[in-house]
Short mmCIF file of C-alpha atoms and ligand atoms in Angstrom, two decimals:
data_model
loop_
_atom_site.label_atom_id
_atom_site.label_comp_id
_atom_site.label_asym_id
_atom_site.label_seq_id
_atom_site.Cartn_x
_atom_site.Cartn_y
_atom_site.Cartn_z
CA UNK G 1 90.52 114.84 61.78
CA UNK G 2 90.77 111.07 61.68
CA UNK G 3 88.48 111.00 58.62
CA UNK G 4 90.66 113.49 56.79
CA UNK G 5 93.87 111.56 57.42
CA UNK G 6 92.16 108.39 56.30
CA UNK G 7 91.17 110.05 53.02
CA UNK G 8 94.66 111.41 52.52
CA UNK G 9 96.11 107.96 53.11
CA UNK G 10 93.57 106.43 50.68
CA UNK G 11 94.41 108.97 48.00
CA UNK G 12 98.10 108.43 48.54
CA UNK G 13 97.78 104.67 48.29
CA UNK G 14 95.58 104.83 45.17
CA UNK G 15 98.13 106.97 43.38
CA UNK G 16 100.88 104.57 44.46
CA UNK G 17 98.89 101.68 42.98
CA UNK G 18 98.42 103.48 39.65
CA UNK G 19 102.10 104.21 39.49
CA UNK G 20 102.90 100.55 40.27
CA UNK G 21 100.57 99.11 37.69
CA UNK G 22 102.36 101.17 35.05
CA UNK G 23 105.59 99.75 36.33
CA UNK G 24 104.35 96.15 35.99
CA UNK G 25 105.03 96.17 32.26
CA UNK G 26 108.55 97.48 32.54
CA UNK G 27 109.68 95.96 35.83
CA UNK G 28 112.54 93.51 35.42
CA UNK G 29 113.02 91.07 38.24
CA UNK G 30 116.35 89.56 39.23
CA UNK G 31 116.46 85.89 38.24
CA UNK G 32 115.70 83.77 41.31
CA UNK G 33 115.17 80.03 41.44
CA UNK G 34 112.91 78.41 44.04
CA UNK G 35 111.63 74.87 44.41
CA UNK G 36 110.37 72.48 47.05
CA UNK G 37 110.01 68.81 47.90
CA UNK G 38 107.88 67.02 50.45
CA UNK G 39 109.79 65.28 53.26
CA UNK G 40 108.87 61.73 52.36
CA UNK G 41 112.14 60.38 53.77
CA UNK G 42 113.93 59.50 50.60
CA UNK G 43 113.51 60.49 46.96
CA UNK G 44 112.58 58.22 44.08
CA UNK G 45 114.31 58.62 40.74
CA UNK G 46 111.28 60.50 39.38
CA UNK G 47 111.84 63.29 41.94
CA UNK G 48 115.57 63.09 41.38
CA UNK G 49 115.74 63.08 37.57
CA UNK G 50 112.64 65.25 37.11
CA UNK G 51 113.59 67.91 39.66
CA UNK G 52 116.49 67.61 42.13
CA UNK G 53 119.23 66.76 39.62
CA UNK G 54 118.26 69.93 37.76
CA UNK G 55 118.25 71.92 41.01
CA UNK G 56 121.91 70.93 41.38
CA UNK G 57 122.70 71.92 37.77
CA UNK G 58 121.10 75.36 38.31
CA UNK G 59 123.03 75.83 41.54
CA UNK G 60 126.29 74.87 39.84
CA UNK G 61 125.55 77.24 36.97
CA UNK G 62 125.78 80.07 39.54
CA UNK G 63 122.05 80.85 39.79
CA UNK G 64 120.49 82.34 42.94
CA UNK G 65 118.80 79.19 44.28
CA UNK G 66 116.54 78.50 47.28
CA UNK G 67 115.27 74.99 48.00
CA UNK G 68 112.69 74.07 50.61
CA UNK G 69 111.69 70.90 52.44
CA UNK G 70 107.95 71.49 52.59
CA UNK G 71 106.79 69.85 55.83
CA UNK G 72 103.65 72.04 56.04
CA UNK G 73 102.56 70.47 52.76
CA UNK G 74 103.15 66.98 54.17
CA UNK G 75 100.60 67.35 56.94
CA UNK G 76 97.78 67.78 54.41
CA UNK G 77 97.63 64.00 54.94
CA UNK G 78 98.08 62.48 58.43
CA UNK G 79 101.71 62.04 59.59
CA UNK G 80 103.31 60.44 62.63
CA UNK G 81 105.26 63.26 64.37
CA UNK G 82 108.43 61.20 64.96
CA UNK G 83 108.41 59.86 61.41
CA UNK G 84 107.84 63.32 59.93
CA UNK G 85 110.81 64.68 61.90
CA UNK G 86 113.01 61.78 60.79
CA UNK G 87 111.86 62.20 57.19
CA UNK G 88 112.84 65.88 57.23
CA UNK G 89 116.31 64.96 58.41
CA UNK G 90 116.59 62.24 55.79
CA UNK G 91 115.41 64.60 53.06
CA UNK G 92 118.08 67.11 54.06
CA UNK G 93 120.70 64.32 53.95
CA UNK G 94 119.40 63.20 50.55
CA UNK G 95 119.45 66.67 48.99
CA UNK G 96 123.00 67.25 50.20
CA UNK G 97 124.04 63.82 48.92
CA UNK G 98 122.54 64.67 45.52
CA UNK G 99 124.81 67.71 45.35
CA UNK G 100 122.96 70.61 46.93
CA UNK G 101 125.75 72.74 48.36
CA UNK G 102 124.80 74.90 51.37
CA UNK G 103 127.55 77.36 50.42
CA UNK G 104 125.79 78.04 47.12
CA UNK G 105 122.13 77.32 47.87
CA UNK G 106 119.71 78.26 50.63
CA UNK G 107 118.32 74.95 51.91
CA UNK G 108 115.66 75.17 54.61
CA UNK G 109 112.57 73.64 56.20
CA UNK G 110 109.25 75.37 55.52
CA UNK G 111 107.71 75.23 59.01
CA UNK G 112 110.71 77.10 60.47
CA UNK G 113 109.74 80.15 58.40
CA UNK G 114 106.27 81.18 59.66
CA UNK G 115 105.83 83.76 56.88
CA UNK G 116 104.83 80.90 54.51
CA UNK G 117 101.64 80.32 56.48
CA UNK G 118 101.01 84.05 56.83
CA UNK G 119 101.26 84.77 53.10
CA UNK G 120 99.25 81.66 52.35
CA UNK G 121 96.33 83.04 54.39
CA UNK G 122 96.45 86.40 52.59
CA UNK G 123 96.57 84.70 49.18
CA UNK G 124 93.83 82.29 50.25
CA UNK G 125 91.57 85.30 50.70
CA UNK G 126 92.20 86.15 47.05
CA UNK G 127 91.48 82.65 45.67
CA UNK G 128 88.13 81.17 44.76
CA UNK G 129 87.02 77.68 45.69
CA UNK G 130 86.13 77.02 42.05
CA UNK G 131 89.76 77.68 41.04
CA UNK G 132 91.09 75.10 43.53
CA UNK G 133 88.53 72.36 42.90
CA UNK G 134 89.76 71.90 39.33
CA UNK G 135 93.40 71.27 40.16
CA UNK G 136 94.28 67.70 39.15
CA UNK G 137 96.36 66.71 42.20
CA UNK G 138 93.50 67.65 44.51
CA UNK G 139 91.05 65.66 42.40
CA UNK G 140 93.39 62.66 42.34
CA UNK G 141 94.21 62.65 46.07
CA UNK G 142 90.75 63.53 47.38
CA UNK G 143 89.14 60.82 45.24
CA UNK G 144 90.69 58.22 47.57
CA UNK G 145 89.40 59.88 50.79
CA UNK G 146 86.08 59.85 52.60
CA UNK G 147 86.78 63.00 54.59
CA UNK G 148 88.83 65.59 52.72
CA UNK G 149 91.09 67.76 54.91
CA UNK G 150 90.81 71.47 54.15
CA UNK G 151 94.62 71.61 53.91
CA UNK G 152 94.60 69.27 50.92
CA UNK G 153 92.22 71.64 49.19
CA UNK G 154 94.19 74.84 49.82
CA UNK G 155 97.61 73.22 49.39
CA UNK G 156 98.30 74.97 46.04
CA UNK G 157 97.80 78.36 47.71
CA UNK G 158 100.54 77.50 50.21
CA UNK G 159 102.70 76.45 47.26
CA UNK G 160 102.09 79.85 45.62
CA UNK G 161 103.07 81.53 48.91
CA UNK G 162 106.33 79.49 48.99
CA UNK G 163 107.30 80.80 45.58
CA UNK G 164 106.09 84.36 46.01
CA UNK G 165 107.77 84.94 49.41
CA UNK G 166 111.14 84.68 47.67
CA UNK G 167 109.94 86.56 44.56
CA UNK G 168 111.09 83.58 42.52
CA UNK G 169 111.15 84.01 38.76
CA UNK G 170 111.85 80.36 37.83
CA UNK G 171 110.63 77.16 39.45
CA UNK G 172 112.22 73.85 38.36
CA UNK G 173 109.62 71.10 38.75
CA UNK G 174 108.25 67.96 37.13
CA UNK G 175 105.22 68.15 34.86
CA UNK G 176 102.75 67.30 37.66
CA UNK G 177 103.34 70.72 39.28
CA UNK G 178 102.66 72.91 36.25
CA UNK G 179 99.04 73.66 37.10
CA UNK G 180 100.00 74.64 40.64
CA UNK G 181 102.45 77.12 39.18
CA UNK G 182 99.74 78.55 36.96
CA UNK G 183 97.80 79.33 40.13
CA UNK G 184 100.90 81.06 41.55
CA UNK G 185 101.13 83.13 38.36
CA UNK G 186 97.50 84.18 38.50
CA UNK G 187 97.77 85.04 42.21
CA UNK G 188 100.83 87.22 41.53
CA UNK G 189 98.91 88.94 38.73
CA UNK G 190 95.84 89.46 40.93
CA UNK G 191 97.93 90.80 43.81
CA UNK G 192 99.88 93.21 41.57
CA UNK G 193 96.71 94.49 39.91
CA UNK G 194 95.09 95.16 43.23
CA UNK G 195 97.98 96.38 45.37
CA UNK G 196 100.70 97.46 42.95
CA UNK G 197 103.71 95.63 41.51
CA UNK G 198 104.99 93.31 44.18
CA UNK G 199 105.62 89.90 42.63
CA UNK G 200 107.11 88.52 39.41
CA UNK G 201 105.05 85.97 37.44
CA UNK G 202 107.07 82.82 38.03
CA UNK G 203 107.90 80.50 35.16
CA UNK G 204 107.84 76.71 35.46
CA UNK G 205 111.13 75.17 34.39
CA UNK G 206 110.06 71.76 33.16
CA UNK G 207 112.61 69.73 31.25
CA UNK G 208 111.62 69.12 27.65
CA UNK G 209 112.65 65.46 27.72
CA UNK G 210 110.60 62.60 29.17
CA UNK G 211 112.26 63.07 32.60
CA UNK G 212 109.61 65.67 33.48
CA UNK G 213 107.18 62.81 33.91
CA UNK G 214 108.98 59.57 34.71
CA UNK G 215 106.60 56.60 34.60
CA UNK G 216 105.87 53.90 37.12
CA UNK G 217 107.98 50.80 36.46
CA UNK G 218 104.91 48.62 36.99
CA UNK G 219 102.42 50.62 34.95
CA UNK G 220 103.93 52.96 32.35
CA UNK G 221 100.55 54.66 31.90
CA UNK G 222 100.96 56.20 35.38
CA UNK G 223 103.63 58.57 36.70
CA UNK G 224 106.20 57.26 39.15
CA UNK G 225 104.81 58.26 42.53
CA UNK G 226 105.74 58.00 46.22
CA UNK G 227 102.15 57.18 47.07
CA UNK G 228 102.03 54.12 44.80
CA UNK G 229 101.39 51.13 47.09
CA UNK G 230 103.56 48.86 44.92
CA UNK G 231 107.21 49.35 46.04
CA UNK G 232 108.41 47.90 42.73
CA UNK G 233 106.86 50.84 40.86
CA UNK G 234 109.74 53.17 41.70
CA UNK G 235 113.44 53.11 42.47
CA UNK G 236 114.49 54.92 45.62
CA UNK G 237 117.88 56.62 45.88
CA UNK G 238 118.57 54.40 48.89
CA UNK G 239 117.89 51.14 47.05
CA UNK G 240 120.76 48.63 47.19
CA UNK G 241 122.12 47.36 43.83
CA UNK G 242 120.30 44.02 44.25
CA UNK G 243 116.98 45.80 44.80
CA UNK G 244 117.55 48.01 41.75
CA UNK G 245 118.33 44.97 39.62
CA UNK G 246 115.17 43.21 40.78
CA UNK G 247 112.94 46.25 40.16
CA UNK G 248 114.32 46.90 36.66
CA UNK G 249 114.04 43.21 35.81
CA UNK G 250 110.36 43.24 36.83
CA UNK G 251 109.61 46.54 35.05
CA UNK G 252 106.74 46.33 32.58
CA UNK G 253 107.69 46.83 28.93
CA UNK G 254 105.82 45.18 26.02
CA UNK G 255 105.93 42.23 23.64
CA UNK G 256 108.38 43.74 21.13
CA UNK G 257 111.90 42.60 21.92
CA UNK G 258 113.83 45.32 20.03
CA UNK G 259 114.96 48.47 21.88
CA UNK G 260 113.32 51.55 20.33
CA UNK G 261 112.40 54.97 21.73
CA UNK G 262 108.70 55.66 21.22
CA UNK G 263 107.12 57.24 24.34
CA UNK G 264 103.60 57.09 22.81
CA UNK G 265 103.53 53.49 21.63
CA UNK G 266 106.21 51.97 23.89
CA UNK G 267 106.12 54.00 27.15
CA UNK G 268 107.75 51.28 29.27
CA UNK G 269 110.87 50.96 27.07
CA UNK G 270 111.04 54.76 26.53
CA UNK G 271 110.98 55.20 30.31
CA UNK G 272 113.96 52.85 30.69
CA UNK G 273 115.88 54.69 27.93
CA UNK G 274 115.20 58.02 29.67
CA UNK G 275 116.47 56.66 32.99
CA UNK G 276 119.51 55.14 31.25
CA UNK G 277 120.31 58.34 29.35
CA UNK G 278 120.04 60.65 32.37
CA UNK G 279 122.05 58.45 34.71
CA UNK G 280 124.79 57.54 32.21
CA UNK G 281 125.07 60.92 30.47
CA UNK G 282 124.74 59.12 27.12
CA UNK G 283 122.40 60.42 24.43
CA UNK G 284 119.52 58.18 23.30
CA UNK G 285 121.35 57.87 19.94
CA UNK G 286 124.46 56.45 21.67
CA UNK G 287 122.23 54.13 23.66
CA UNK G 288 120.61 52.71 20.47
CA UNK G 289 124.01 51.92 18.99
CA UNK G 290 125.04 50.07 22.16
CA UNK G 291 121.71 48.28 22.47
CA UNK G 292 121.67 47.03 18.86
CA UNK G 293 120.99 43.32 18.80
CA UNK G 294 119.88 43.21 22.44
CA UNK G 295 116.36 42.28 23.45
CA UNK G 296 114.60 44.31 26.15
CA UNK G 297 115.48 41.70 28.79
CA UNK G 298 119.20 42.04 28.01
CA UNK G 299 118.89 45.82 27.71
CA UNK G 300 117.48 45.98 31.25
CA UNK G 301 120.88 44.79 32.50
CA UNK G 302 122.54 47.85 30.92
CA UNK G 303 119.96 50.14 32.52
CA UNK G 304 120.61 48.47 35.89
CA UNK G 305 124.36 48.98 35.57
CA UNK G 306 123.99 52.68 34.71
CA UNK G 307 121.60 53.22 37.61
CA UNK G 308 123.73 51.39 40.15
CA UNK G 309 126.84 53.29 39.09
CA UNK G 310 125.05 56.63 39.36
CA UNK G 311 123.10 55.98 42.56
CA UNK G 312 125.68 54.08 44.63
CA UNK G 313 127.74 57.14 45.65
CA UNK G 314 124.54 59.03 46.49
CA UNK G 315 123.26 56.18 48.68
CA UNK G 316 126.58 55.94 50.52
CA UNK G 317 126.68 59.71 51.02
CA UNK G 318 123.10 59.75 52.41
CA UNK G 319 124.25 57.21 55.03
CA UNK G 320 127.24 59.39 55.97
CA UNK G 321 125.08 62.49 56.41
CA UNK G 322 122.52 60.54 58.45
CA UNK G 323 125.34 59.55 60.81
CA UNK G 324 125.96 63.24 61.51
CA UNK G 325 122.64 64.82 62.57
CA UNK G 326 124.46 67.74 64.22
CA UNK G 327 125.97 68.76 60.91
CA UNK G 328 122.58 68.46 59.17
CA UNK G 329 120.91 70.52 61.88
CA UNK G 330 123.53 73.28 61.59
CA UNK G 331 123.12 73.42 57.79
CA UNK G 332 119.33 73.60 57.97
CA UNK G 333 119.30 76.16 60.80
CA UNK G 334 121.60 78.38 58.80
CA UNK G 335 119.37 77.97 55.72
CA UNK G 336 116.25 78.80 57.77
CA UNK G 337 117.85 81.98 59.04
CA UNK G 338 118.69 83.12 55.50
CA UNK G 339 115.18 82.23 54.28
CA UNK G 340 113.51 84.02 57.20
CA UNK G 341 115.26 87.28 56.48
CA UNK G 342 114.04 87.33 52.84
CA UNK G 343 110.58 86.11 53.83
CA UNK G 344 110.26 88.81 56.50
CA UNK G 345 111.03 91.56 53.99
CA UNK G 346 108.34 90.30 51.62
CA UNK G 347 105.65 89.76 54.26
CA UNK G 348 106.22 93.24 55.69
CA UNK G 349 105.79 94.73 52.22
CA UNK G 350 102.68 92.60 51.59
CA UNK G 351 101.06 93.48 54.92
CA UNK G 352 101.60 97.17 54.36
CA UNK G 353 100.09 97.01 50.87
CA UNK G 354 97.10 94.99 52.04
CA UNK G 355 96.43 97.40 54.92
CA UNK G 356 97.81 95.41 57.84
CA UNK G 357 100.42 96.42 60.40
CA UNK G 358 98.09 99.41 60.72
CA UNK G 359 99.70 101.11 63.68
CA UNK G 360 103.31 100.89 62.62
CA UNK G 361 102.39 102.10 59.12
CA UNK G 362 100.32 104.99 60.51
CA UNK G 363 103.20 105.96 62.82
CA UNK G 364 105.66 105.93 59.91
CA UNK G 365 103.33 108.00 57.76
CA UNK G 366 102.98 110.55 60.56
CA UNK G 367 106.79 110.74 60.88
CA UNK G 368 107.09 111.21 57.10
CA UNK G 369 104.44 113.96 57.10
CA UNK G 370 106.24 115.76 59.92
CA UNK G 371 109.53 115.58 58.02
CA UNK G 372 107.89 116.93 54.83
CA UNK G 373 106.32 119.76 56.75
CA UNK G 374 109.70 120.90 58.11
P1 LIG Y 401 106.84 66.45 45.43
O1 LIG Y 401 107.49 66.34 46.74
O2 LIG Y 401 105.69 65.54 45.13
O3 LIG Y 401 107.90 66.21 44.27
C1 LIG Y 401 109.15 66.90 44.23
C2 LIG Y 401 109.51 67.17 42.78
O4 LIG Y 401 109.60 65.95 42.05
C3 LIG Y 401 108.85 66.06 40.83
N1 LIG Y 401 108.32 64.73 40.48
C4 LIG Y 401 108.55 64.13 39.31
N2 LIG Y 401 109.26 64.50 38.22
C5 LIG Y 401 109.30 63.64 37.17
N3 LIG Y 401 108.68 62.43 37.17
C6 LIG Y 401 107.95 62.02 38.23
N4 LIG Y 401 107.36 60.84 38.22
C7 LIG Y 401 107.88 62.88 39.37
N5 LIG Y 401 107.26 62.78 40.59
C8 LIG Y 401 107.54 63.93 41.25
C9 LIG Y 401 107.72 67.03 41.17
O5 LIG Y 401 107.18 67.61 40.01
C10 LIG Y 401 108.45 68.03 42.05
O6 LIG Y 401 109.10 69.00 41.25
N6 LIG Y 401 103.91 70.47 45.72
C11 LIG Y 401 105.27 70.02 45.51
C12 LIG Y 401 106.28 70.61 46.49
C13 LIG Y 401 106.26 72.11 46.58
C14 LIG Y 401 106.82 73.01 45.64
C15 LIG Y 401 106.60 74.31 46.21
C16 LIG Y 401 107.45 72.86 44.41
C17 LIG Y 401 105.74 72.84 47.61
N7 LIG Y 401 105.95 74.15 47.39
C18 LIG Y 401 107.00 75.44 45.52
C19 LIG Y 401 107.86 74.00 43.75
C20 LIG Y 401 107.64 75.28 44.29
C21 LIG Y 401 105.32 68.52 45.68
O7 LIG Y 401 104.51 67.93 46.35
O8 LIG Y 401 106.43 67.95 45.13
#
């Protein structure tokens, strides 16, 4: 008897899969934006101009947006518990100060939505070690370590789970995340092929200007990075005007004094023009006209002024939000609740397709069979 029902269920599920794989080609997914940031306390202008500023634009354009503070990702490298908690709070304050509006966006913290870890495990069982070893961020970060935590290795699978839980179709990120998103696409494809259409193939939204990979101010061959030990390599959103001036003054350019935009041959100056353009709203063409006759040293003063004018209100606003942790907590708790309800729907669907939640599925199938037999 049990054998028979098992075969019936198998046949049923196989036919469902066939039907779904036909659907894959025609299925249109509602446009959904998802992205995440690690709670490193504050953002540098690479994170801001390469990602978060665009998150705000998408939100204000009326898109369906979900943004996540990814604390589970942070612990792939050791963290002090108190500092991690403080950094999460500060990241929430920073995102709000940058313009994320909790009335328009779902803003939440990853570890408060346990379905991320659950889906990550299921997807991990569908990923090969060879696929993960070749990802550049893993190679870069693990090269500096003697003992490599397993979490660092499987981090991109968790990232795929983040995106897939919300069935996101578009993911605004900087260039360094593109290969992680390719893994998310191939996992969605693999899951759909095996279990039927469940996930869209997300698309990376990387800006086509040089903001998708802002360079270190100290070494324009490298990207601006939070893990750079030289604090002068990046500008933080909380930097005071004096600090910004000092960092821009010390930024590495080259021996040509004219201001020209040539990211290949003159990456240091091109980086400054990108920063200037994105913070002032001026086009590079307008910037050239204004910078005519200036040497790079004098031009740095203009970049400083644009940056200070743009970042000052954000820095002040971060301080105000940090003075009101109750407000921040209420915003994040509300965001977590919204995120959990979407995540729960997806994980239930995934578990059923994979063959989990056995007893509740079997009970439901029995009820359905009884109803059909009536
Ligand atoms: P994270 O926290 O390192 O960076 C957050 C965002 O900032 C972008 N970024 C840059 N953009 C331009 N120039 C730079 N120098 C620069 N440095 C960083 C990153 O590309 C990113 O968009 N793994 C992710 C977080 C994550 C995520 C996700 C992102 C977890 N799950 C799901 C998207 C979707 C990370 O560590 O980002």
